[in-house]
Every structure is written in structure tokens, then in C-alpha cells.
């Protein structure tokens, strides 16, 4: 299960917005919000691209998206 609380914290720590994150993974802000509320899942490429955008290490990506 994705660790949404930690992901939200990382987005805030990096000073990013849902709108910017949505653009990075090529979805609408509404779709990104659904993903952040657990109504929709992140695909592998989306998770990887978002992790890169937020400066996550490989370990952090695994911990947040795959644990």
C-alpha cells in the first residue's frame, strides 16, 4: 500500500504543488488528487517519474510506493 502521508510530506517539503506533480506524470490535477486520496493507483512509470521529480532515492521510492 502506498504511503500517502509520507508522499504528501515530501511534496510539501520540496515546495511543490499537486498541479506541478500532475504535469510531471502527465495527468490532470483532478486525477492526481484522486491518486493522492487513494481512489486511483500510481502506475510504475508515474511513481518513478514523481519520485525523480521530488528527488527521492531508489530506497525512498520503494518504501513509499511499494511497501
XYZ file of C-alpha atoms in Angstrom, residues 21 24-25 44-56:
16
model
C 3.241 16.968 -9.774
C 5.250 15.691 -14.310
C 3.314 12.428 -14.557
C 5.086 2.262 -12.197
C 6.237 4.960 -14.615
C 4.188 7.606 -12.781
C 5.691 6.615 -9.433
C 9.210 6.611 -10.855
C 8.815 9.999 -12.555
C 7.213 11.577 -9.496
C 9.946 10.148 -7.292
C 12.631 11.574 -9.570
C 10.886 14.969 -9.609
C 10.802 15.005 -5.806
C 14.440 13.906 -5.532
C 13.687 10.535 -3.949
